[in-house]
């Protein structure tokens, strides 16, 4: 499996539809970024209808992770390097609070 | 020199029986039409295919969903046709991803399973759709696939 499953992550939600996961991230997190399907974070290509929303608060990254048999998980991983990389490369779409 | 035509089959969670039957059926017909067929799926899908088609008569080239995406985004893999199977929200997400990565080719989404008619309206990308509440019986959805692909509809 991908790199993400080998990392230390928290599951914030599971079994939600992809559109709901996007809506949740965009309404909840201080910084919201958009990436397109297939863009890698933590070394794995993210899956989902474009755009894929990623939330960042400090070093905490929140993103949807889709598994074919289990649907969409909302995962969070704390990683300052990846947070910086996303801030530098992804499309910033605003602070939603 | 003619380049070999390439078709990509993207399979979702294998819990609905018609998916495997349709994938093997599509592999057979695409092979007959001269396509090089690559099939992407999760590890369970791979095991089911290797068990159903051990000699690779219908689905010879298998890859994981992750490698399939990396082959396109990092190695420039290209296809002439993609058939994506979806019977749940994740299936739609995978199909949407493949459509985003392969915007200019013929793209067919097969929406099946008990929630097929609720799922189909969630598709926001362009392409052809085959929608049927098919779980165990592959015949009605197989007929639709035959019509869309011009594979000749049998009476059985």
CSV table of N, CA and C in Angstrom, one decimal, chain A residues 1-2 16-19 22 36-40 43-50 52 65-72, chain B residues 11-15 42-44 65-66 69-70 73-74 87-94 96-98 100-101 122 124:
chain,number,residue,atom,x,y,z
A,1,UNK,N,0.8,-1.2,0.0
A,1,UNK,CA,0.0,0.0,0.0
A,1,UNK,C,0.9,1.2,0.0
A,2,UNK,N,0.2,2.4,0.0
A,2,UNK,CA,0.9,3.6,-0.1
A,2,UNK,C,1.7,4.0,1.2
A,16,UNK,N,-17.6,8.9,4.8
A,16,UNK,CA,-18.3,10.0,4.3
A,16,UNK,C,-18.2,10.1,2.8
A,17,UNK,N,-19.1,10.8,2.1
A,17,UNK,CA,-19.0,10.9,0.6
A,17,UNK,C,-17.8,11.9,0.4
A,18,UNK,N,-17.2,11.8,-0.8
A,18,UNK,CA,-16.1,12.7,-1.1
A,18,UNK,C,-16.6,14.2,-1.1
A,19,UNK,N,-17.7,14.5,-1.7
A,19,UNK,CA,-18.1,15.9,-1.6
A,19,UNK,C,-18.3,16.4,-0.2
A,22,UNK,N,-14.9,17.3,1.3
A,22,UNK,CA,-14.4,18.6,0.8
A,22,UNK,C,-15.1,19.7,1.5
A,36,UNK,N,-5.0,19.0,-7.4
A,36,UNK,CA,-5.7,18.2,-8.4
A,36,UNK,C,-5.5,16.7,-8.2
A,37,UNK,N,-6.4,15.9,-8.7
A,37,UNK,CA,-6.3,14.4,-8.5
A,37,UNK,C,-4.9,13.9,-9.0
A,38,UNK,N,-4.4,13.0,-8.3
A,38,UNK,CA,-3.1,12.4,-8.7
A,38,UNK,C,-1.9,13.2,-8.1
A,39,UNK,N,-2.1,14.4,-7.6
A,39,UNK,CA,-1.0,15.1,-6.9
A,39,UNK,C,-0.6,14.3,-5.6
A,40,UNK,N,0.7,14.2,-5.4
A,40,UNK,CA,1.1,13.4,-4.2
A,40,UNK,C,1.2,14.3,-3.0
A,43,UNK,N,3.8,11.3,-0.4
A,43,UNK,CA,4.3,10.3,-1.4
A,43,UNK,C,3.2,9.5,-2.1
A,44,UNK,N,1.9,9.8,-1.7
A,44,UNK,CA,0.8,9.0,-2.3
A,44,UNK,C,0.0,10.0,-3.2
A,45,UNK,N,-0.4,9.5,-4.4
A,45,UNK,CA,-1.3,10.3,-5.2
A,45,UNK,C,-2.7,10.4,-4.6
A,46,UNK,N,-3.3,11.6,-4.4
A,46,UNK,CA,-4.6,11.7,-3.8
A,46,UNK,C,-5.7,11.5,-4.9
A,47,UNK,N,-6.8,10.9,-4.4
A,47,UNK,CA,-7.9,10.4,-5.3
A,47,UNK,C,-9.1,11.3,-5.0
A,48,UNK,N,-9.8,11.6,-6.1
A,48,UNK,CA,-11.1,12.3,-5.8
A,48,UNK,C,-11.4,13.2,-7.0
A,49,UNK,N,-12.7,13.6,-7.1
A,49,UNK,CA,-13.1,14.6,-8.1
A,49,UNK,C,-12.4,15.9,-7.8
A,50,UNK,N,-11.9,16.6,-8.8
A,50,UNK,CA,-11.2,17.9,-8.6
A,50,UNK,C,-12.2,19.0,-8.2
A,52,UNK,N,-9.4,18.8,-5.0
A,52,UNK,CA,-9.3,18.1,-3.7
A,52,UNK,C,-8.8,19.1,-2.6
A,65,UNK,N,-8.7,10.7,2.1
A,65,UNK,CA,-8.0,9.5,1.7
A,65,UNK,C,-9.0,8.4,1.3
A,66,UNK,N,-9.0,8.1,0.0
A,66,UNK,CA,-10.0,7.2,-0.6
A,66,UNK,C,-9.5,5.8,-0.7
A,67,UNK,N,-10.3,4.8,-0.2
A,67,UNK,CA,-9.9,3.4,-0.4
A,67,UNK,C,-11.1,2.8,-1.1
A,68,UNK,N,-10.8,1.9,-2.1
A,68,UNK,CA,-11.9,1.4,-3.0
A,68,UNK,C,-13.0,0.7,-2.2
A,69,UNK,N,-12.7,0.0,-1.1
A,69,UNK,CA,-13.8,-0.8,-0.5
A,69,UNK,C,-14.3,-0.1,0.8
A,70,UNK,N,-13.7,1.0,1.2
A,70,UNK,CA,-14.0,1.6,2.5
A,70,UNK,C,-14.4,3.1,2.4
A,71,UNK,N,-14.4,3.6,1.2
A,71,UNK,CA,-14.8,5.0,1.0
A,71,UNK,C,-13.8,6.0,1.4
A,72,UNK,N,-14.3,7.2,1.7
A,72,UNK,CA,-13.4,8.3,2.0
A,72,UNK,C,-13.2,8.4,3.5
B,11,UNK,N,-10.8,-0.9,-12.0
B,11,UNK,CA,-11.8,-1.7,-11.2
B,11,UNK,C,-11.9,-1.1,-9.8
B,12,UNK,N,-13.1,-1.1,-9.3
B,12,UNK,CA,-13.3,-0.7,-7.9
B,12,UNK,C,-13.3,-1.9,-6.9
B,13,UNK,N,-13.8,-1.6,-5.8
B,13,UNK,CA,-13.9,-2.7,-4.8
B,13,UNK,C,-14.7,-3.9,-5.4
B,14,UNK,N,-14.1,-5.1,-5.2
B,14,UNK,CA,-14.7,-6.3,-5.9
B,14,UNK,C,-15.9,-6.9,-5.3
B,15,UNK,N,-16.5,-6.3,-4.3
B,15,UNK,CA,-17.5,-7.0,-3.5
B,15,UNK,C,-18.8,-7.2,-4.3
B,42,UNK,N,-7.3,-2.9,-6.8
B,42,UNK,CA,-6.6,-3.1,-5.5
B,42,UNK,C,-6.1,-4.5,-5.4
B,43,UNK,N,-5.4,-4.9,-4.3
B,43,UNK,CA,-4.9,-6.2,-4.2
B,43,UNK,C,-5.9,-7.3,-4.3
B,44,UNK,N,-7.1,-7.1,-3.8
B,44,UNK,CA,-8.2,-8.1,-3.8
B,44,UNK,C,-8.6,-8.4,-5.3
B,65,UNK,N,-3.8,0.4,-8.5
B,65,UNK,CA,-4.4,1.8,-8.8
B,65,UNK,C,-3.3,2.8,-8.6
B,66,UNK,N,-2.5,2.7,-7.5
B,66,UNK,CA,-1.5,3.7,-7.3
B,66,UNK,C,-0.4,3.8,-8.4
B,69,UNK,N,-1.8,5.3,-11.6
B,69,UNK,CA,-1.8,6.8,-11.6
B,69,UNK,C,-0.4,7.3,-11.8
B,70,UNK,N,0.6,6.7,-11.1
B,70,UNK,CA,2.0,7.2,-11.2
B,70,UNK,C,2.5,7.0,-12.6
B,73,UNK,N,1.0,10.1,-14.4
B,73,UNK,CA,1.5,11.4,-14.0
B,73,UNK,C,3.0,11.5,-14.1
B,74,UNK,N,3.8,10.4,-13.9
B,74,UNK,CA,5.2,10.5,-13.9
B,74,UNK,C,5.9,9.9,-15.1
B,87,UNK,N,-19.3,1.3,-8.1
B,87,UNK,CA,-20.5,0.9,-7.5
B,87,UNK,C,-20.7,1.6,-6.1
B,88,UNK,N,-19.7,2.5,-5.8
B,88,UNK,CA,-19.8,3.2,-4.6
B,88,UNK,C,-19.2,4.6,-4.7
B,89,UNK,N,-19.2,5.4,-3.7
B,89,UNK,CA,-18.6,6.7,-3.8
B,89,UNK,C,-17.1,6.7,-4.1
B,90,UNK,N,-16.4,5.7,-3.6
B,90,UNK,CA,-15.0,5.6,-3.9
B,90,UNK,C,-14.8,5.3,-5.3
B,91,UNK,N,-15.6,4.5,-5.9
B,91,UNK,CA,-15.5,4.2,-7.3
B,91,UNK,C,-15.6,5.4,-8.2
B,92,UNK,N,-16.6,6.3,-7.8
B,92,UNK,CA,-16.8,7.5,-8.5
B,92,UNK,C,-15.5,8.4,-8.4
B,93,UNK,N,-14.9,8.4,-7.2
B,93,UNK,CA,-13.7,9.2,-6.9
B,93,UNK,C,-12.6,8.7,-7.8
B,94,UNK,N,-12.4,7.4,-7.9
B,94,UNK,CA,-11.3,6.9,-8.7
B,94,UNK,C,-11.6,7.2,-10.2
B,96,UNK,N,-13.3,9.6,-11.4
B,96,UNK,CA,-13.1,11.1,-11.6
B,96,UNK,C,-11.6,11.4,-11.7
B,97,UNK,N,-10.8,10.7,-10.9
B,97,UNK,CA,-9.4,10.9,-11.0
B,97,UNK,C,-8.8,10.5,-12.3
B,98,UNK,N,-9.3,9.3,-12.8
B,98,UNK,CA,-8.7,8.8,-14.1
B,98,UNK,C,-9.2,9.8,-15.2
B,100,UNK,N,-9.8,13.0,-15.0
B,100,UNK,CA,-9.0,14.2,-14.9
B,100,UNK,C,-7.6,13.9,-15.5
B,101,UNK,N,-7.0,12.8,-15.3
B,101,UNK,CA,-5.7,12.5,-15.8
B,101,UNK,C,-5.7,12.1,-17.3
B,122,UNK,N,-23.9,11.8,-9.4
B,122,UNK,CA,-22.7,12.4,-8.8
B,122,UNK,C,-21.6,12.5,-9.8
B,124,UNK,N,-19.5,14.2,-12.4
B,124,UNK,CA,-19.5,15.6,-12.9
B,124,UNK,C,-18.6,15.7,-14.1
